[in-house]
Coordinates of C-alpha atoms and ligand atoms in Angstrom, one line a residue:
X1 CA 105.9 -129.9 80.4
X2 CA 103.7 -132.5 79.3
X3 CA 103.8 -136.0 81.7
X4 CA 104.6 -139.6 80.4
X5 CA 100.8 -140.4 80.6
X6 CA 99.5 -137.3 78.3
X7 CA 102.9 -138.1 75.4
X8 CA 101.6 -141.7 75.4
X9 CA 97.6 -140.7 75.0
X10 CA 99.1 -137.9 72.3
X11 CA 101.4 -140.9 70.6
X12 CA 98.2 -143.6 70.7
X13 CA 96.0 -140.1 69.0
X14 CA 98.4 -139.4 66.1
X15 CA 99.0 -142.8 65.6
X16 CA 95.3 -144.1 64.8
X17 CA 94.9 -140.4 63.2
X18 CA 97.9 -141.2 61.0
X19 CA 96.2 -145.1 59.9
X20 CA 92.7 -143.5 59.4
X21 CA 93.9 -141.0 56.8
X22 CA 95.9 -144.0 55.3
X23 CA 93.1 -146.2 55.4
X24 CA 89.7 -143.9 54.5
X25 CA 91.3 -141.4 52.8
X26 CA 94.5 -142.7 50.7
X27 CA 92.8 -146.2 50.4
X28 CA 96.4 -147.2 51.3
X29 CA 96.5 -149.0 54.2
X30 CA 99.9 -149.6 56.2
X31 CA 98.8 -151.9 58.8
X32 CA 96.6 -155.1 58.8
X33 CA 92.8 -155.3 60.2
X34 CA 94.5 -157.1 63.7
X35 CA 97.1 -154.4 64.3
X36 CA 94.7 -151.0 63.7
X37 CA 92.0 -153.3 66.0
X38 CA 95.0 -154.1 68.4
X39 CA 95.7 -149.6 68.6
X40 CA 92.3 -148.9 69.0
X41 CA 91.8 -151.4 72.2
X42 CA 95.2 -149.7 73.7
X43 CA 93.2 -146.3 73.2
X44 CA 89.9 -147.3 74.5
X45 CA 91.6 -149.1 77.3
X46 CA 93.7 -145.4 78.3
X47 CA 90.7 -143.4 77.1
X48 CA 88.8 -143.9 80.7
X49 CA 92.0 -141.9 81.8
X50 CA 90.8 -138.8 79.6
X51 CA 87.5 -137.6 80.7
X52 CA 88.0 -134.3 79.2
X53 CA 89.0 -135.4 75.8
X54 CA 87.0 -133.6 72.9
X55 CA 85.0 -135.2 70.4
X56 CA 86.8 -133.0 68.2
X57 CA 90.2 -134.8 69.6
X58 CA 89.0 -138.1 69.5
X59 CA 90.0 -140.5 67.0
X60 CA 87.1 -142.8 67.4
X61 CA 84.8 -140.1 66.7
X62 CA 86.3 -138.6 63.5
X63 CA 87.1 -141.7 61.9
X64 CA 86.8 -141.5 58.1
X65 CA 86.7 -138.2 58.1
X66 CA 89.0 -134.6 57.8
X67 CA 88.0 -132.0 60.2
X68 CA 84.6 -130.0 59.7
X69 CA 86.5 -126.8 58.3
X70 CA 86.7 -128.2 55.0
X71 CA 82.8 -127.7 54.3
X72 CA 81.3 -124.6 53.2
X73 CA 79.7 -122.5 55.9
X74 CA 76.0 -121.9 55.0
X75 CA 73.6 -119.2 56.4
X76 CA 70.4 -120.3 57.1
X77 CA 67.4 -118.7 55.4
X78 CA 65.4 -119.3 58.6
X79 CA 67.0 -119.7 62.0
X80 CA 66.9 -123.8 63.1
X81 CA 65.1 -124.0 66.3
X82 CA 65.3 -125.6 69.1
X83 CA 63.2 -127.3 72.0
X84 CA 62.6 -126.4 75.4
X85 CA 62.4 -129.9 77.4
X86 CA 60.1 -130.5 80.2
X87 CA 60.6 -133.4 82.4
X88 CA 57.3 -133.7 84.1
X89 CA 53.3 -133.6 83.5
X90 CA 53.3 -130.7 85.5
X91 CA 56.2 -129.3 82.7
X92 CA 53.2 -130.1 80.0
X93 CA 50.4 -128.3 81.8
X94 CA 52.3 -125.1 82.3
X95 CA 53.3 -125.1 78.6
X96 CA 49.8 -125.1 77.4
X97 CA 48.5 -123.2 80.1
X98 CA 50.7 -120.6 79.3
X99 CA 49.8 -121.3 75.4
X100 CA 46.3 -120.9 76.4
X101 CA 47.1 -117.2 78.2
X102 CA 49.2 -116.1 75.3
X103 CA 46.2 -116.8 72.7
X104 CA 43.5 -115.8 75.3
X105 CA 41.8 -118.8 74.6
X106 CA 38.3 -119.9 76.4
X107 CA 39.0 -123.9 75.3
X108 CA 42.1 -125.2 76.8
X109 CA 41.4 -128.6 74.6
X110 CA 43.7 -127.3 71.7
X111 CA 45.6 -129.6 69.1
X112 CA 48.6 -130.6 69.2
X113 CA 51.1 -132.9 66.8
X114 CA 52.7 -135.7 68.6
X115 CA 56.2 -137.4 67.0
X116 CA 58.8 -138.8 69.0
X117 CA 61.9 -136.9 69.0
X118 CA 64.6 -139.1 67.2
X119 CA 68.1 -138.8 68.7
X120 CA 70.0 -138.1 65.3
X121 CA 71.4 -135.4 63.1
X122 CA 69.3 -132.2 62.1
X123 CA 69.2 -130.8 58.8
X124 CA 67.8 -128.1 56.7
X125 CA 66.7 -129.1 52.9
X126 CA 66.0 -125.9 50.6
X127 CA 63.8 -126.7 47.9
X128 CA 63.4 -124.4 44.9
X129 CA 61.0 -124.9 42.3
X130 CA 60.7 -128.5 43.9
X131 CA 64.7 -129.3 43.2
X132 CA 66.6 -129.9 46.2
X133 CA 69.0 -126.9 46.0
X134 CA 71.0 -127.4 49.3
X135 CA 71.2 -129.6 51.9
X136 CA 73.0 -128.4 55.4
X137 CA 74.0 -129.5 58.9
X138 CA 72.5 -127.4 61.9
X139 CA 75.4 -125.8 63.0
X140 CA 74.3 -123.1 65.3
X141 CA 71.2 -122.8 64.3
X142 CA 72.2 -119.9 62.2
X143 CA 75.2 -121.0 60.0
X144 CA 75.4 -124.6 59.2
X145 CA 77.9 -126.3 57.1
X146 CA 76.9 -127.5 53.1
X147 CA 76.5 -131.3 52.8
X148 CA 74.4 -131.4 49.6
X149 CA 76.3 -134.0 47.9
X150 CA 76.2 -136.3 50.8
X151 CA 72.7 -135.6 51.5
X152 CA 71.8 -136.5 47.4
X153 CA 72.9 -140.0 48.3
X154 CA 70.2 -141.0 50.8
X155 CA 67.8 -142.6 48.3
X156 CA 64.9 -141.4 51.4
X157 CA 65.4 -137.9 50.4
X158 CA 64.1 -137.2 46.8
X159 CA 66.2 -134.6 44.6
X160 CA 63.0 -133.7 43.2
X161 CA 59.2 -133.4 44.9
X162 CA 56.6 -135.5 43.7
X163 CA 54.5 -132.8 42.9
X164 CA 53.0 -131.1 39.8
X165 CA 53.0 -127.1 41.0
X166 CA 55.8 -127.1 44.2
X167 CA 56.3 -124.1 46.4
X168 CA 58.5 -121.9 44.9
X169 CA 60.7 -122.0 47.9
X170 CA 60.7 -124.5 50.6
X171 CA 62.9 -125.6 53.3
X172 CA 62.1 -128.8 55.0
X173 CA 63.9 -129.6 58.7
X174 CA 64.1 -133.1 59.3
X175 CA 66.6 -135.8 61.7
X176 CA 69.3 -137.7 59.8
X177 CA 69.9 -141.0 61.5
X178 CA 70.8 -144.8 61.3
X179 CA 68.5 -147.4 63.0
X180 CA 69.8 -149.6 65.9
X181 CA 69.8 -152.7 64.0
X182 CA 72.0 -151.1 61.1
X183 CA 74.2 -149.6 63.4
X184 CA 75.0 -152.9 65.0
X185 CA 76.2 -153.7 61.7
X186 CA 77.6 -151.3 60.5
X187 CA 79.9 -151.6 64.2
X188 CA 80.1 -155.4 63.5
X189 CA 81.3 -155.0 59.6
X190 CA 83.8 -152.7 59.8
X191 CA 86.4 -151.2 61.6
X192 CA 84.8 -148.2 62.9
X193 CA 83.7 -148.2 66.6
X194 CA 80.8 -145.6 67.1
X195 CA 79.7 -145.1 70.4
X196 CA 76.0 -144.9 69.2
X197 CA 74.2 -144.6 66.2
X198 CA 74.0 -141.0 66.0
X199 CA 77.5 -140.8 66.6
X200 CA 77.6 -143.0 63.6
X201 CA 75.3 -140.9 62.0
X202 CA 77.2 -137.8 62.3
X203 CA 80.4 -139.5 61.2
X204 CA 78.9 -141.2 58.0
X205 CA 77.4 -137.9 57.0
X206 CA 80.3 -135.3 57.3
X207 CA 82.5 -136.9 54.7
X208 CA 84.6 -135.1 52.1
X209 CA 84.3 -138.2 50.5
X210 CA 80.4 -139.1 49.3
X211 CA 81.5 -142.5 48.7
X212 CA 81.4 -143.6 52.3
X213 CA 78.6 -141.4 52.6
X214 CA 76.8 -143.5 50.2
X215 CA 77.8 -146.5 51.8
X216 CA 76.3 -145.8 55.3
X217 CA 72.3 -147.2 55.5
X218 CA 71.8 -143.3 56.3
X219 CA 67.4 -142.6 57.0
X220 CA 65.9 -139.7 57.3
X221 CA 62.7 -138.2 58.4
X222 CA 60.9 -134.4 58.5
X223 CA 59.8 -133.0 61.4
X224 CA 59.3 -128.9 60.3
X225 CA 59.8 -125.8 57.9
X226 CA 61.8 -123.0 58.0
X227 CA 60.0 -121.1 54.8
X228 CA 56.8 -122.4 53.3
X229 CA 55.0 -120.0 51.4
X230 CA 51.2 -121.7 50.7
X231 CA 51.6 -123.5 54.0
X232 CA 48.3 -125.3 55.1
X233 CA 46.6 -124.4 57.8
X234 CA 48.0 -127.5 60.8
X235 CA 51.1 -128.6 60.8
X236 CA 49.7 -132.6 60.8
X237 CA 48.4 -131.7 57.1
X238 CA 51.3 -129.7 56.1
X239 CA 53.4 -133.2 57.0
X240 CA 50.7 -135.4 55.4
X241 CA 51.3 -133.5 52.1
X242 CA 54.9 -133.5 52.1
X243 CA 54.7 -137.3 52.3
X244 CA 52.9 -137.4 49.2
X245 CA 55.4 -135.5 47.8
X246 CA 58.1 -138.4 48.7
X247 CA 59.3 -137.4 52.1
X248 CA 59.5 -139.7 54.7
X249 CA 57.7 -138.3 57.6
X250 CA 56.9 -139.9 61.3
X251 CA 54.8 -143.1 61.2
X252 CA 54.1 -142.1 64.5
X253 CA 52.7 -138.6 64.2
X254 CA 49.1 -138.0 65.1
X255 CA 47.2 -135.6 66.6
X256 CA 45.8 -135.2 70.5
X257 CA 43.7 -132.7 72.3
X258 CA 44.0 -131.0 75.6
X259 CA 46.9 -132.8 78.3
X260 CA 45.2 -136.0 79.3
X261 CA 45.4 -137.3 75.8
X262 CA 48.7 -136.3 75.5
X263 CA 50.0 -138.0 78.3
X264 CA 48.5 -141.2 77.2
X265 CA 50.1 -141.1 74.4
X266 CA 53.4 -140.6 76.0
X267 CA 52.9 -143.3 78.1
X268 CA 51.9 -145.7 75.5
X269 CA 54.8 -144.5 73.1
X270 CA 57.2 -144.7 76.1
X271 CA 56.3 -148.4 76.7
X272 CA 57.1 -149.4 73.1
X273 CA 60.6 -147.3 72.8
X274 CA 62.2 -150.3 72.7
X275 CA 60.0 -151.7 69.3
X276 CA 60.8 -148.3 67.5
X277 CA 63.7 -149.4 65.4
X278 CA 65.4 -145.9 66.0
X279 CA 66.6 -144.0 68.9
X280 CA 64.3 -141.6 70.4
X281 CA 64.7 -139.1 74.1
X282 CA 61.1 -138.6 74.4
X283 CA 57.8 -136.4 72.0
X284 CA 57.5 -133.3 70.6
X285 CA 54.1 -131.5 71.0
X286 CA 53.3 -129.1 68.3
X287 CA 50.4 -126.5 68.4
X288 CA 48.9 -128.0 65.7
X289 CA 47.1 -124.9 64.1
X290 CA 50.2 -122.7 62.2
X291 CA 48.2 -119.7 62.8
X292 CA 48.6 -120.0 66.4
X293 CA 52.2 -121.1 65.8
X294 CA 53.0 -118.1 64.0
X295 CA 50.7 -116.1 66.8
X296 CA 53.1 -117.3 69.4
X297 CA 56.4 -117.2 67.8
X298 CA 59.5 -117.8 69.6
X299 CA 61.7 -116.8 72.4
X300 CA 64.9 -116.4 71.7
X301 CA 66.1 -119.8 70.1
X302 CA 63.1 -121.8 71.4
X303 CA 59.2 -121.4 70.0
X304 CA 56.7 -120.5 72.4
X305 CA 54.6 -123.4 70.3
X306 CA 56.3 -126.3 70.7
X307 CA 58.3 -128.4 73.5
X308 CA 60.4 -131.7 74.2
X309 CA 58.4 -134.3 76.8
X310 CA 61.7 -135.8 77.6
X311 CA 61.9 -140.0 78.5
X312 CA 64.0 -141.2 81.7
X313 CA 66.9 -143.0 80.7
X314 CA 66.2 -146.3 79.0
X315 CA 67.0 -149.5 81.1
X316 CA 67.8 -153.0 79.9
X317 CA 68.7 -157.0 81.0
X318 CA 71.7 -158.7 80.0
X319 CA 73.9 -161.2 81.3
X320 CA 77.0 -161.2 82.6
X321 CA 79.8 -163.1 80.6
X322 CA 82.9 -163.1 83.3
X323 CA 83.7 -160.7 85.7
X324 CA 87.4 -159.1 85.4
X325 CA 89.4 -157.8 88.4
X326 CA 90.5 -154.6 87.6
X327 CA 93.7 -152.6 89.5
X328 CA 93.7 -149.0 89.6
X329 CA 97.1 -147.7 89.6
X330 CA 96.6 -146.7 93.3
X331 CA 96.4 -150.1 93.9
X332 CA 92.6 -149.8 94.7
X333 CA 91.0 -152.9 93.4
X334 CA 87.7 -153.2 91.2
X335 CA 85.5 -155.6 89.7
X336 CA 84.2 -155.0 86.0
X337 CA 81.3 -157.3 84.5
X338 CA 81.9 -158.2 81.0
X339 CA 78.2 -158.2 79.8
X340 CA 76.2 -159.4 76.3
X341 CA 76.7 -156.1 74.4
X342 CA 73.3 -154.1 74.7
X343 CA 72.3 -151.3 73.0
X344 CA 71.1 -148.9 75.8
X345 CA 69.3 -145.7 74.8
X346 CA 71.8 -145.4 72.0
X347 CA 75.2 -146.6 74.1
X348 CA 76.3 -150.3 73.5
X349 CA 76.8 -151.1 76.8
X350 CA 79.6 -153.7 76.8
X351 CA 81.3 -153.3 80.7
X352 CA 79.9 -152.3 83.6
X353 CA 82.2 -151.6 87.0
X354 CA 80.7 -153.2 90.3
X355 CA 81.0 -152.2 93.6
X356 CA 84.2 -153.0 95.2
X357 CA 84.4 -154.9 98.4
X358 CA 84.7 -151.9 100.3
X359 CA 82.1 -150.0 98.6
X360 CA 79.9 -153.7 99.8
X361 CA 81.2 -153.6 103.0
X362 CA 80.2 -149.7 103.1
X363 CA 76.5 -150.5 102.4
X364 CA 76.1 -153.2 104.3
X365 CA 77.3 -151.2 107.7
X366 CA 74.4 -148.2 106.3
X367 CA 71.8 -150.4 106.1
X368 CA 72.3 -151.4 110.0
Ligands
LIG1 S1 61.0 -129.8 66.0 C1 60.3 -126.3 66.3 N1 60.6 -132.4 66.0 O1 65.5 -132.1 68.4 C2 61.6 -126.7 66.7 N2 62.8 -131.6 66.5 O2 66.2 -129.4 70.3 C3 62.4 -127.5 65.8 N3 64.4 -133.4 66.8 O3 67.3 -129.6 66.6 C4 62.5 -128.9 66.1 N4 63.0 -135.1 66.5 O4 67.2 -131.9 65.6 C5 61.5 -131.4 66.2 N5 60.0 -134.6 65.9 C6 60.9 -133.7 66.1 C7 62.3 -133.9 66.4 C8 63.2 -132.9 66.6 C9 64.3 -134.7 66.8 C10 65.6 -132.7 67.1 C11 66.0 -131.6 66.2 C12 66.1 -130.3 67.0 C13 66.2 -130.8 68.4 C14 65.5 -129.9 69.3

């Protein structure tokens, strides 16, 4: 038995389902701009009343695109890893300390790469013979899904490596993202209301369609390998060469020794994460010397050699526009600011709920 509530959430679902596929996939629209903008208020306005709707199950998150089973599954020549996130300076020195142990090392000053970690879309690129061969989405790690054609439209990644004698096989691991500024317009210009720009990201890049693909100011940048026979011998000159060879790494990556100058640098990056044009959740240190990396492999999905230093979540001023009285269906009563949209660590921040009365009169009596 399914209640009045859930039919009319299900009805609003198929509904803006039905006008998508009409609209990105038939390019046969029913509806005009001011009616499908008209459904998707009614949604967001009920979707507070879903907290455990999927992304999966969300129209606003799948829009201008079918479902994910329609890609290929592809296996991985190397396993995608992922990062172990510390929190504190104290998270930092036990990672190299027990870095340090694991080499038995007499100098705990060792190198490390420094990049920000960019809040976007992983990917693998296999290059054979210096041809981009296939491109594919994370997935688990293991199995990831085949976007080649939609990857061969961002003009960042070359089809080709600028080089004379490439590796016979080589498979680059990068982010996939969209900057904060193009996001904003991509939101502004069309129809399509992404939470955040790697949600917009994600949804530009998954499409059966490589048109819209094409269409989406898609970036990219590398951050690792999965194979690389002839590697160099750091990681910072392994990245250095691929750049010559016409991919796009961090403008950001550099090289610091020992914790001290690590932590200086996350300071001084942390300070400017509002300048970098993308969206970024903290560093990634990198035992710089791929000797050691290879010394101290990994643990389980995680490598012993490198680690997220996450950032706490971004803050930001804005101003309040009006301030809307909103009534629960209890009767409970509660104000909502209507602020200067703000792009807050990735969320465009467009409401925010105040304290009722009560909650007010609730503080005010703790504080006594
Ligand atoms: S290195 C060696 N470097 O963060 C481990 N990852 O949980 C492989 N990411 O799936 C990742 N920026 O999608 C690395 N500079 C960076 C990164 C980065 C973003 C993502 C990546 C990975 C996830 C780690």
């Amino acid at each position: 038995m399914i209640s009045n509530q859930e039919k009319k959430i299900k009805d609003i679902i198929d509904k803006i389902n039905y006008h998508n596929d009409l609209y990105y996939n038939k390019d046969n629209p029913e509806i005009s701009d001011a009616e499908y903008d008209l459904l998707i208020s009614e949604f967001k306005k009920i979707q507070k009343n879903i907290p455990n709707l999927k992304d999966a199950d969300n129209p606003l998150m799948n829009i201008g695109g079918r479902s994910s089973d329609e890609f290929t599954k592809f296996n991985h020549p190397t396993r995608m890893l992922s990062l172990d996130n510390a929190m504190t300076n104290e998270d930092i020195e036990n990672f190299i300390k027990k870095i340090i142990r694991f080499l038995s090392l007499k100098d705990t000053n060792i190198p490390f790469s420094i990049e920000p970690k960019i809040d976007g879309l992983s990917v693998n690129l296999v290059y054979e013979d210096g041809q981009l061969k296939v491109a594919a989405t994370r997935g688990d790690g293991l199995n990831g899904e085949i976007i080649t054609n939609n990857v061969f439209t961002i003009k960042e990644i070359p089809q080709k490596l600028r080089v004379k004698f490439p590796p016979k096989k080589l498979e680059i691991r990068g982010e996939i993202f969209i900057t904060k500024k193009d996001f904003l317009d991509l939101n502004e210009r069309s129809k399509n209301q992404f939470a955040n720009p790697r949600n917009a990201a994600a949804g530009s890049l998954r499409q059966l369609d490589v048109k819209i693909t094409a269409s989406r100011p898609l970036k990219f940048i590398a951050h690792g390998f999965g194979i690389y026979e002839e590697g160099k011998k750091t990681y910072y000159d392994q990245m250095k060469e691929l750049k010559t060879w016409g991919i796009p790494i961090s403008p950001y990556l550099k090289v610091a020794n020992g914790i001290d100058d690590l932590i200086k640098n996350y300071n001084y990056i942390n300070d400017k994460r509002s300048e970098i044009p993308y969206d970024i959740d903290g560093l990634v240190y990198k035992v710089n010397d791929t000797l050691y990396q290879s010394r101290l492999g990994t643990v389980g999905k995680t490598p012993r050699w490198a680690i997220a230093h996450k950032f706490a979540s971004e803050t930001a001023r804005t101003s309040i526009k009006k301030i809307d009285i909103q009534i629960g269906r209890t009767g409970s009563v509660t104000p909502v600011a209507r602020l200067e949209s703000i792009n807050i660590g990735g969320v465009l921040v467009s409401n925010a709920t105040l304290h009722n009365f009560e909650e007010i009169e609730k503080k005010r009596h703790k504080r006594r």
